[in-house]
Tab-separated table of C-alpha atoms and ligand atoms in Angstrom:
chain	number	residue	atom	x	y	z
N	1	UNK	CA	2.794	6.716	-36.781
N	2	UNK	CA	6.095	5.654	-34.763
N	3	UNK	CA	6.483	8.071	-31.643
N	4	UNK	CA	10.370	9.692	-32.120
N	5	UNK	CA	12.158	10.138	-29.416
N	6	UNK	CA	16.102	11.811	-28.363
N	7	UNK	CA	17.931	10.530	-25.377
N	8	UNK	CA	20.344	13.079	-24.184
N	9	UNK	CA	23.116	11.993	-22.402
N	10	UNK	CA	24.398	8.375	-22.751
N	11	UNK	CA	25.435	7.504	-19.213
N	12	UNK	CA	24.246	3.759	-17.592
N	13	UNK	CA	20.789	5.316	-17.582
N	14	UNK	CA	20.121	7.614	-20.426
N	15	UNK	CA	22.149	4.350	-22.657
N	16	UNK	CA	19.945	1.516	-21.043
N	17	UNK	CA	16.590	4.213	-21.682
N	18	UNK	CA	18.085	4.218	-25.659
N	19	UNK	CA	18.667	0.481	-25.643
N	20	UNK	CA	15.031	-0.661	-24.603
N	21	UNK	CA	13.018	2.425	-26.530
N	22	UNK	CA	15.174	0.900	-29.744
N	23	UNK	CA	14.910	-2.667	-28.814
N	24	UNK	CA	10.912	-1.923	-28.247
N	25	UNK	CA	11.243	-0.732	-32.589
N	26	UNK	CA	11.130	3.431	-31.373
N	27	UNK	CA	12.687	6.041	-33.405
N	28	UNK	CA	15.604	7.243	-31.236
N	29	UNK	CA	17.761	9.899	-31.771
N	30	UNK	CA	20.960	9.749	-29.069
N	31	UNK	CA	23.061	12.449	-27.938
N	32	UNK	CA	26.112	12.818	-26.030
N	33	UNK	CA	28.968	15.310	-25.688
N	34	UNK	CA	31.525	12.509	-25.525
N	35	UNK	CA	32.403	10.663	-28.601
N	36	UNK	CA	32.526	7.617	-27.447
N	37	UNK	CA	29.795	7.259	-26.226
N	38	UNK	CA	28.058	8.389	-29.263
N	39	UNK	CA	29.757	5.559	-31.251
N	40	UNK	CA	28.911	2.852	-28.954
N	41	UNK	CA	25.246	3.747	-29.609
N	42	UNK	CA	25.485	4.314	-33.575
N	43	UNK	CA	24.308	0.781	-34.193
N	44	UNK	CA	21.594	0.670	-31.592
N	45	UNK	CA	19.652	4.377	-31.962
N	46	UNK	CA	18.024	5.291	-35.419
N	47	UNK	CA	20.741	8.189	-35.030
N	48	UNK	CA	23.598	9.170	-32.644
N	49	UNK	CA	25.413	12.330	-32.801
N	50	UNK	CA	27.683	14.436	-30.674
N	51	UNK	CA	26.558	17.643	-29.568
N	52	UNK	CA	26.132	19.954	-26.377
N	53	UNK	CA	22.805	19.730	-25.314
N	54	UNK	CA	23.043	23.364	-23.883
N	55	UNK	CA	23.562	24.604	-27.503
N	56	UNK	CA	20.181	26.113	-28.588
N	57	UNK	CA	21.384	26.382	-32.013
N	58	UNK	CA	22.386	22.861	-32.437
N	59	UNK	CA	18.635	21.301	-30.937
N	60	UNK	CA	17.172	23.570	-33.462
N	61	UNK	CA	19.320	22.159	-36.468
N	62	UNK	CA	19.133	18.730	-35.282
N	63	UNK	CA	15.504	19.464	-35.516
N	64	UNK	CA	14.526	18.465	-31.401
N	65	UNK	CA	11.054	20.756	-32.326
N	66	UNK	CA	9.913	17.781	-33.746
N	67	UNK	CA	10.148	14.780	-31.161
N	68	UNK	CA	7.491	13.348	-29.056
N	69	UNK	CA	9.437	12.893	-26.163
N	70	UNK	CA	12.900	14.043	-25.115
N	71	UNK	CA	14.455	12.310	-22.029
N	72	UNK	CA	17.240	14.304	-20.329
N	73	UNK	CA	20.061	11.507	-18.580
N	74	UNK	CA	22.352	14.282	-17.857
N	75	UNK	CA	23.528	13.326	-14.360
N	76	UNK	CA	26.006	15.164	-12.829
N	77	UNK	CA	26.131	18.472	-14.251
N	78	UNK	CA	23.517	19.847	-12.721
N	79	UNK	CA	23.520	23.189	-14.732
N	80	UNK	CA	23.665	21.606	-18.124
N	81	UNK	CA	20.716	19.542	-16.870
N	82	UNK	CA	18.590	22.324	-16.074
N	83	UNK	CA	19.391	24.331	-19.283
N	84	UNK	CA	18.758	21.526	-21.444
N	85	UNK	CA	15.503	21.382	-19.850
N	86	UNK	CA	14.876	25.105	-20.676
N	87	UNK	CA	15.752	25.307	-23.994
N	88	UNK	CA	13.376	22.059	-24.445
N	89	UNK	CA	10.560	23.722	-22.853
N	90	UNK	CA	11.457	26.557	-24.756
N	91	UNK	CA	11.168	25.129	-28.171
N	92	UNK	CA	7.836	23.655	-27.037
N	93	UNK	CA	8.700	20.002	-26.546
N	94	UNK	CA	5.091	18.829	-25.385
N	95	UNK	CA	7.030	15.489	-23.430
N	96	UNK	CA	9.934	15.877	-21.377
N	97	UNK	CA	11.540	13.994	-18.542
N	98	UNK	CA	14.315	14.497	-16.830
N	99	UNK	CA	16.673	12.477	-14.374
N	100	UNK	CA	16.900	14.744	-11.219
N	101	UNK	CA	20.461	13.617	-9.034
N	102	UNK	CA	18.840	15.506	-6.042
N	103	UNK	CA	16.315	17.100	-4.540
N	104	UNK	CA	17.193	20.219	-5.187
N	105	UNK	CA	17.776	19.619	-9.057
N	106	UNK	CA	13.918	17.549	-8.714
N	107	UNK	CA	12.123	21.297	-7.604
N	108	UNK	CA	13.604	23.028	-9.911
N	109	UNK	CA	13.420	20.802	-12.774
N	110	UNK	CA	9.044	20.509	-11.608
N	111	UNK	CA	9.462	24.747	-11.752
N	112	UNK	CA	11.387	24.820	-14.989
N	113	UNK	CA	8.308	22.416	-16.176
N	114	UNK	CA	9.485	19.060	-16.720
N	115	UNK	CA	6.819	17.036	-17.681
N	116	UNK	CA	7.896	13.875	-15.380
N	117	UNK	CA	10.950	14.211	-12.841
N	118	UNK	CA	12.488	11.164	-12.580
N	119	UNK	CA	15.348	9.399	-9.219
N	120	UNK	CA	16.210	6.517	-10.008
N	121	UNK	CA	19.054	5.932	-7.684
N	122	UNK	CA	16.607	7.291	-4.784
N	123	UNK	CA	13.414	5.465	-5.562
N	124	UNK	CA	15.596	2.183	-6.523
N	125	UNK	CA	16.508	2.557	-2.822
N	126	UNK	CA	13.285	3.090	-1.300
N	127	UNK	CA	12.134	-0.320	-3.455
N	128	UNK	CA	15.185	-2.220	-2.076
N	129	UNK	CA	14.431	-0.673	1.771
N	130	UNK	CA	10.807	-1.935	1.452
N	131	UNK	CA	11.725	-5.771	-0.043
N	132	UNK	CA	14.537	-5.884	2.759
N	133	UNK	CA	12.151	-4.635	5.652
N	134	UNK	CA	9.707	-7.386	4.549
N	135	UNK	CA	10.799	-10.693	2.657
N	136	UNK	CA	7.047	-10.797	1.484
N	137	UNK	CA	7.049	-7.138	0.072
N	138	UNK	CA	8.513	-8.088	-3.477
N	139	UNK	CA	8.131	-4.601	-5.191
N	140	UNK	CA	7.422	-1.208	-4.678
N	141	UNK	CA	6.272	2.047	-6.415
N	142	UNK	CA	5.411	5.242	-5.162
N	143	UNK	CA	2.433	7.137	-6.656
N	144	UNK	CA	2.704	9.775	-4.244
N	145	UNK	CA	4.395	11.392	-1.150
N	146	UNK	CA	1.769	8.883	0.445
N	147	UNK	CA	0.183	7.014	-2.438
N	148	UNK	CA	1.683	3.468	-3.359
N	149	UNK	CA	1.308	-0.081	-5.625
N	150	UNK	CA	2.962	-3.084	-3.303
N	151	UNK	CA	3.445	-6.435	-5.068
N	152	UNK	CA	3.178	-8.970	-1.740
N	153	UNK	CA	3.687	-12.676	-1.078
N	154	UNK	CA	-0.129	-13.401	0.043
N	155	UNK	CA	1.397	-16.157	2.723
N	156	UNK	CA	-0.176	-18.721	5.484
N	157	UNK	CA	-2.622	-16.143	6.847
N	158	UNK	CA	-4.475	-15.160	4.353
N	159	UNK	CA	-4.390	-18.345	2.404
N	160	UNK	CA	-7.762	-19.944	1.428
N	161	UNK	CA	-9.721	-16.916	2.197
N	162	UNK	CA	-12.095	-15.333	-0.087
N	163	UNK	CA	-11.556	-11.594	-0.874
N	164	UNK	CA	-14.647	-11.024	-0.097
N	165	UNK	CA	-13.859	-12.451	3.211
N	166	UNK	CA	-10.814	-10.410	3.931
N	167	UNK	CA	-12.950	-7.283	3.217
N	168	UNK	CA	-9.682	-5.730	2.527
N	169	UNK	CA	-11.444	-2.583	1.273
N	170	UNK	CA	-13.601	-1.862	3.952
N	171	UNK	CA	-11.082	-3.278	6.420
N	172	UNK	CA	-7.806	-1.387	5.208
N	173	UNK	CA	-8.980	1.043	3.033
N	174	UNK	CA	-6.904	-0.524	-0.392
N	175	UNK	CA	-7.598	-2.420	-3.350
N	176	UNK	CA	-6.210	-5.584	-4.501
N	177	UNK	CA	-5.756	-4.687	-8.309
N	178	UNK	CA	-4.224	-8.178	-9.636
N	179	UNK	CA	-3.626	-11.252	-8.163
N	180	UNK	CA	-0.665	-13.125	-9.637
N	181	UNK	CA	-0.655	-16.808	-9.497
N	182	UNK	CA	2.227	-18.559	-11.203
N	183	UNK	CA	2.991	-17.250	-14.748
N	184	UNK	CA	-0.716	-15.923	-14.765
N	185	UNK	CA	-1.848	-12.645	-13.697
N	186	UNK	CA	-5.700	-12.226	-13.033
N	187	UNK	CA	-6.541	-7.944	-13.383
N	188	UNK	CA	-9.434	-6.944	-11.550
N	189	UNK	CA	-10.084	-10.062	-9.207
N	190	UNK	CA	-13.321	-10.903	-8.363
N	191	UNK	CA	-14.396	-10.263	-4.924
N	192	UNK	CA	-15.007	-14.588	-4.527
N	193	UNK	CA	-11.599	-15.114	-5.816
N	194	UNK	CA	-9.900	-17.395	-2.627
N	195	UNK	CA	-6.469	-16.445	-2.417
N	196	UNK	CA	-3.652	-19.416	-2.358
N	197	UNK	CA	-0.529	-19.194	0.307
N	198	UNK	CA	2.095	-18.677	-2.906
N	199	UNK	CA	-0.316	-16.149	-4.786
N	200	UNK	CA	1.290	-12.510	-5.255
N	201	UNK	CA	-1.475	-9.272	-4.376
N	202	UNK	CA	-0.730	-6.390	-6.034
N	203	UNK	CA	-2.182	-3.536	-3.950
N	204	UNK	CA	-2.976	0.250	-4.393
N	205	UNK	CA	-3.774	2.583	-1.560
N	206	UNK	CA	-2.015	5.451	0.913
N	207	UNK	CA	0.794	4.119	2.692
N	208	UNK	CA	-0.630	3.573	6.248
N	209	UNK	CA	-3.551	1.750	4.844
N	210	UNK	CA	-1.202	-0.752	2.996
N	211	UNK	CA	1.097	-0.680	5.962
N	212	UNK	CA	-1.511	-1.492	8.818
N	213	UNK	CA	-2.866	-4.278	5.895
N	214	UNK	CA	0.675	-5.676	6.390
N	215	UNK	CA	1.303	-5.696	9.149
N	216	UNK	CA	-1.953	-7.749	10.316
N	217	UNK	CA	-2.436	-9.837	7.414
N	218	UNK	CA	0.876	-10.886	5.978
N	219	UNK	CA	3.123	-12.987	7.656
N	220	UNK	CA	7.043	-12.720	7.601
N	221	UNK	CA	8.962	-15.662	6.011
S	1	ATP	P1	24.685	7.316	-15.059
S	1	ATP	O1	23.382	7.207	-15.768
S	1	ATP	O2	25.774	6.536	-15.691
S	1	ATP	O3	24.558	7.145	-13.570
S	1	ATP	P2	25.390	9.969	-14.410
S	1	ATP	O4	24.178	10.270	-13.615
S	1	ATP	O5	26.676	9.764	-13.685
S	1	ATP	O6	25.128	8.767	-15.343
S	1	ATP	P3	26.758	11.637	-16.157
S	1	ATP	O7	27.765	10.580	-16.452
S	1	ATP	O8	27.163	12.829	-15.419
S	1	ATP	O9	25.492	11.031	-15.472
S	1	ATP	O10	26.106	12.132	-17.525
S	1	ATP	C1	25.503	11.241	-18.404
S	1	ATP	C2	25.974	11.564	-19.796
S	1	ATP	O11	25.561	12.894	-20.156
S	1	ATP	C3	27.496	11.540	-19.985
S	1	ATP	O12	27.806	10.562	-20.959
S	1	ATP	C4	27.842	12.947	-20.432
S	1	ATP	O13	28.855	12.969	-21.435
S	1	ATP	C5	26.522	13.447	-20.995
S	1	ATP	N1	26.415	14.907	-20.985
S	1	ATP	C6	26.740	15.757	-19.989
S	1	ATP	N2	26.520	17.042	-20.345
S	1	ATP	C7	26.015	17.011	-21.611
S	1	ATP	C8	25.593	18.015	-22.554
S	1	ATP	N3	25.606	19.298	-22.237
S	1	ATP	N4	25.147	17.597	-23.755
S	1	ATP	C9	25.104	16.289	-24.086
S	1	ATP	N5	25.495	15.300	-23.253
S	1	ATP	C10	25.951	15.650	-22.036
Protein backbone atom coordinates (compact mmCIF):
# COMPACT_ATOMS: atom_id res chain seq x y z
CA UNK A 1 0.00 0.00 0.00
CA UNK A 2 1.24 3.72 -0.85
CA UNK A 3 2.53 5.41 2.50
CA UNK A 4 0.23 8.96 2.76
CA UNK A 5 1.74 11.64 3.88
CA UNK A 6 0.67 15.82 4.83
CA UNK A 7 3.23 18.51 4.56
CA UNK A 8 2.28 21.38 6.70
CA UNK A 9 3.50 24.52 5.86
CA UNK A 10 4.61 25.30 2.25
CA UNK A 11 7.66 27.49 2.77
CA UNK A 12 11.17 26.69 0.50
CA UNK A 13 11.40 23.60 2.70
CA UNK A 14 8.12 22.12 3.63
CA UNK A 15 7.30 22.93 -0.66
CA UNK A 16 10.64 21.26 -1.89
CA UNK A 17 9.75 18.13 0.99
CA UNK A 18 6.04 18.06 -1.08
CA UNK A 19 7.72 18.31 -4.46
CA UNK A 20 10.17 15.23 -4.12
CA UNK A 21 7.64 12.90 -1.79
CA UNK A 22 5.13 13.61 -5.02
CA UNK A 23 7.71 13.43 -7.66
CA UNK A 24 8.95 9.98 -5.79
CA UNK A 25 4.70 8.79 -6.71
CA UNK A 26 3.70 9.46 -2.54
CA UNK A 27 0.30 10.36 -1.53
CA UNK A 28 0.67 13.95 -0.26
CA UNK A 29 -1.68 15.96 1.29
CA UNK A 30 -0.29 19.91 1.55
CA UNK A 31 -1.27 22.48 3.88
CA UNK A 32 -0.75 26.03 4.28
CA UNK A 33 -2.50 29.00 5.90
CA UNK A 34 -1.72 31.21 2.92
CA UNK A 35 -3.61 30.76 -0.23
CA UNK A 36 -1.20 31.06 -2.41
CA UNK A 37 0.76 28.95 -1.53
CA UNK A 38 -1.80 26.31 -1.43
CA UNK A 39 -2.54 26.94 -5.16
CA UNK A 40 0.92 26.79 -6.32
CA UNK A 41 0.98 23.22 -4.93
CA UNK A 42 -2.63 22.03 -6.21
CA UNK A 43 -1.08 20.44 -9.26
CA UNK A 44 1.89 18.87 -7.58
CA UNK A 45 0.32 17.22 -4.04
CA UNK A 46 -2.51 14.51 -4.35
CA UNK A 47 -4.38 17.40 -2.32
CA UNK A 48 -3.71 21.00 -1.13
CA UNK A 49 -5.90 22.87 1.11
CA UNK A 50 -5.82 25.92 3.30
CA UNK A 51 -6.15 25.52 6.84
CA UNK A 52 -4.53 26.48 10.33
CA UNK A 53 -2.60 23.76 11.40
CA UNK A 54 -3.26 24.79 15.12
CA UNK A 55 -7.00 24.04 14.51
CA UNK A 56 -7.67 20.62 16.17
CA UNK A 57 -10.97 20.51 14.63
CA UNK A 58 -9.89 21.01 11.15
CA UNK A 59 -6.82 17.96 11.35
CA UNK A 60 -9.59 15.85 12.59
CA UNK A 61 -11.99 16.64 9.54
CA UNK A 62 -9.29 16.63 7.12
CA UNK A 63 -8.81 13.24 8.54
CA UNK A 64 -4.65 13.76 9.68
CA UNK A 65 -5.54 10.38 12.12
CA UNK A 66 -4.93 8.57 9.20
CA UNK A 67 -1.40 9.50 7.65
CA UNK A 68 1.79 7.70 7.96
CA UNK A 69 3.85 10.52 8.34
CA UNK A 70 3.16 14.21 8.95
CA UNK A 71 6.11 16.64 8.40
CA UNK A 72 5.75 20.00 10.19
CA UNK A 73 7.76 23.04 7.83
CA UNK A 74 6.34 25.65 9.99
CA UNK A 75 9.36 27.94 10.39
CA UNK A 76 9.02 30.94 12.04
CA UNK A 77 6.19 30.80 14.27
CA UNK A 78 7.53 29.04 16.76
CA UNK A 79 4.23 28.56 18.80
CA UNK A 80 2.17 27.33 15.92
CA UNK A 81 5.05 24.90 15.39
CA UNK A 82 4.95 23.43 18.66
CA UNK A 83 1.10 23.16 18.83
CA UNK A 84 0.87 21.56 15.61
CA UNK A 85 3.17 19.12 16.96
CA UNK A 86 0.85 18.52 19.99
CA UNK A 87 -2.23 18.13 18.53
CA UNK A 88 -0.34 15.51 16.09
CA UNK A 89 0.96 13.61 18.90
CA UNK A 90 -2.25 13.97 20.33
CA UNK A 91 -4.29 12.34 17.68
CA UNK A 92 -1.68 9.55 17.70
CA UNK A 93 0.26 10.25 14.53
CA UNK A 94 2.82 7.24 14.88
CA UNK A 95 5.51 9.49 12.36
CA UNK A 96 6.19 12.97 12.87
CA UNK A 97 8.99 15.35 12.07
CA UNK A 98 9.37 18.59 12.57
CA UNK A 99 11.71 21.51 11.31
CA UNK A 100 13.14 23.05 14.58
CA UNK A 101 14.48 27.07 13.68
CA UNK A 102 16.49 26.81 17.01
CA UNK A 103 17.66 25.14 19.65
CA UNK A 104 15.35 25.96 21.87
CA UNK A 105 12.29 25.04 19.54
CA UNK A 106 14.68 21.42 18.82
CA UNK A 107 14.28 20.45 23.00
CA UNK A 108 11.11 21.12 23.14
CA UNK A 109 9.89 19.73 20.02
CA UNK A 110 12.24 16.07 21.33
CA UNK A 111 9.93 16.73 24.85
CA UNK A 112 6.67 17.34 23.05
CA UNK A 113 7.75 13.87 21.19
CA UNK A 114 8.60 14.50 17.76
CA UNK A 115 9.56 11.52 16.23
CA UNK A 116 12.70 13.11 14.22
CA UNK A 117 13.76 16.90 14.86
CA UNK A 118 15.02 18.19 11.96
CA UNK A 119 17.85 21.93 11.18
CA UNK A 120 18.36 22.22 8.12
CA UNK A 121 19.75 25.66 7.93
CA UNK A 122 22.18 24.56 10.95
CA UNK A 123 23.33 21.17 9.81
CA UNK A 124 23.53 22.59 6.01
CA UNK A 125 26.14 24.82 7.71
CA UNK A 126 28.05 22.43 9.61
CA UNK A 127 28.27 20.31 6.00
CA UNK A 128 29.46 23.49 4.21
CA UNK A 129 32.09 24.32 7.39
CA UNK A 130 33.48 20.75 7.04
CA UNK A 131 33.86 20.75 2.84
CA UNK A 132 35.43 24.38 3.27
CA UNK A 133 37.88 23.32 6.18
CA UNK A 134 39.01 20.44 3.91
CA UNK A 135 38.76 20.50 -0.05
CA UNK A 136 38.91 16.59 0.26
CA UNK A 137 35.95 16.35 2.83
CA UNK A 138 33.08 16.34 0.12
CA UNK A 139 30.07 15.63 2.50
CA UNK A 140 29.03 15.42 5.85
CA UNK A 141 26.33 13.97 8.20
CA UNK A 142 26.05 13.88 11.73
CA UNK A 143 24.74 10.72 13.45
CA UNK A 144 25.36 12.05 16.72
CA UNK A 145 26.64 14.88 19.05
CA UNK A 146 29.93 12.83 18.20
CA UNK A 147 28.92 10.16 15.71
CA UNK A 148 29.46 10.94 11.87
CA UNK A 149 29.44 9.49 7.90
CA UNK A 150 32.35 11.64 5.89
CA UNK A 151 32.40 11.19 2.10
CA UNK A 152 36.46 11.96 1.40
CA UNK A 153 38.67 12.39 -1.66
CA UNK A 154 41.03 9.20 -0.88
CA UNK A 155 44.16 11.38 -2.49
CA UNK A 156 48.14 10.74 -3.14
CA UNK A 157 48.69 9.17 0.28
CA UNK A 158 46.68 6.61 0.51
CA UNK A 159 46.61 5.73 -3.12
CA UNK A 160 47.55 2.12 -4.11
CA UNK A 161 47.26 0.82 -0.68
CA UNK A 162 45.28 -2.09 0.29
CA UNK A 163 42.64 -1.59 3.07
CA UNK A 164 43.89 -4.13 4.65
CA UNK A 165 47.09 -2.30 4.65
CA UNK A 166 45.82 0.94 5.99
CA UNK A 167 44.31 -1.06 8.92
CA UNK A 168 42.05 1.84 9.18
CA UNK A 169 39.98 -0.01 11.80
CA UNK A 170 42.45 -0.97 14.10
CA UNK A 171 44.46 2.16 13.33
CA UNK A 172 41.60 4.90 13.65
CA UNK A 173 38.95 3.20 15.11
CA UNK A 174 36.30 3.76 11.77
CA UNK A 175 34.99 1.88 9.01
CA UNK A 176 35.19 2.50 5.43
CA UNK A 177 31.49 1.60 4.45
CA UNK A 178 31.66 2.27 0.48
CA UNK A 179 34.21 3.12 -1.70
CA UNK A 180 33.07 5.18 -4.69
CA UNK A 181 34.98 4.96 -7.83
CA UNK A 182 33.61 6.87 -10.79
CA UNK A 183 29.83 6.39 -11.36
CA UNK A 184 30.22 3.05 -9.32
CA UNK A 185 29.82 2.64 -5.73
CA UNK A 186 31.26 -0.66 -4.15
CA UNK A 187 29.12 -1.23 -0.37
CA UNK A 188 30.96 -3.17 1.99
CA UNK A 189 34.60 -3.16 0.45
CA UNK A 190 36.63 -5.91 0.87
CA UNK A 191 39.46 -5.61 3.17
CA UNK A 192 42.08 -6.36 -0.27
CA UNK A 193 40.30 -3.71 -2.11
CA UNK A 194 43.56 -1.15 -3.13
CA UNK A 195 42.30 2.19 -3.05
CA UNK A 196 43.00 4.59 -6.29
CA UNK A 197 44.20 8.48 -5.70
CA UNK A 198 40.55 9.78 -7.27
CA UNK A 199 38.45 7.05 -5.30
CA UNK A 200 35.83 8.65 -2.74
CA UNK A 201 35.75 6.66 1.13
CA UNK A 202 32.76 6.96 2.74
CA UNK A 203 33.50 6.60 6.47
CA UNK A 204 31.51 5.99 9.76
CA UNK A 205 32.93 6.47 13.20
CA UNK A 206 33.07 9.23 16.33
CA UNK A 207 34.39 12.38 15.26
CA UNK A 208 37.99 12.32 16.67
CA UNK A 209 38.56 8.96 15.19
CA UNK A 210 37.59 10.26 11.65
CA UNK A 211 39.35 13.49 12.43
CA UNK A 212 42.84 12.05 13.59
CA UNK A 213 42.18 9.51 10.24
CA UNK A 214 42.26 12.87 8.38
CA UNK A 215 44.37 14.46 9.40
CA UNK A 216 47.26 11.70 8.91
CA UNK A 217 46.03 10.03 5.96
CA UNK A 218 44.41 12.50 3.62
CA UNK A 219 46.18 15.03 1.98
CA UNK A 220 44.89 18.67 1.23
CA UNK A 221 44.48 19.64 -2.47
P1 LIG B 1 11.39 28.30 4.58
O1 LIG B 1 11.23 26.82 4.50
O2 LIG B 1 10.94 29.01 3.37
O3 LIG B 1 12.74 28.71 5.11
P2 LIG B 1 10.43 29.39 7.00
O4 LIG B 1 11.28 28.58 7.90
O5 LIG B 1 10.76 30.83 6.82
O6 LIG B 1 10.32 28.71 5.61
P3 LIG B 1 7.79 30.15 7.36
O7 LIG B 1 7.77 30.89 6.07
O8 LIG B 1 7.70 30.89 8.62
O9 LIG B 1 9.01 29.18 7.44
O10 LIG B 1 6.60 29.08 7.36
C1 LIG B 1 6.48 28.13 6.35
C2 LIG B 1 5.04 28.09 5.92
O11 LIG B 1 4.21 27.68 7.02
C3 LIG B 1 4.47 29.43 5.44
O12 LIG B 1 4.05 29.28 4.10
C4 LIG B 1 3.31 29.69 6.39
O13 LIG B 1 2.19 30.27 5.73
C5 LIG B 1 2.98 28.30 6.90
N1 LIG B 1 2.30 28.32 8.20
C6 LIG B 1 2.62 29.05 9.29
N2 LIG B 1 1.76 28.82 10.31
C7 LIG B 1 0.87 27.88 9.86
C8 LIG B 1 -0.28 27.22 10.42
N3 LIG B 1 -0.65 27.45 11.67
N4 LIG B 1 -0.94 26.34 9.65
C9 LIG B 1 -0.56 26.08 8.38
N5 LIG B 1 0.50 26.67 7.79
C10 LIG B 1 1.20 27.56 8.51
Amino acid sequence: MKKEFAVIGLGRFGGSICRELSQEGMQVLAMDLDEDKVNEYRDIASHAVIADSTDENVLKELGLRNIDHVIVAIGDNIQASMLTTLILKEMGITKITVKAQNDYHEKILNKIGANHVIHPERDMGKRIAHHIISNNILDYIELSDDHSVVEVKAGSRLSGQSLIDLDIRAQYGCNVVAVKRGQEINVSPMATEVIEEEDILIIIGGDKDINRFEKNLIVDD
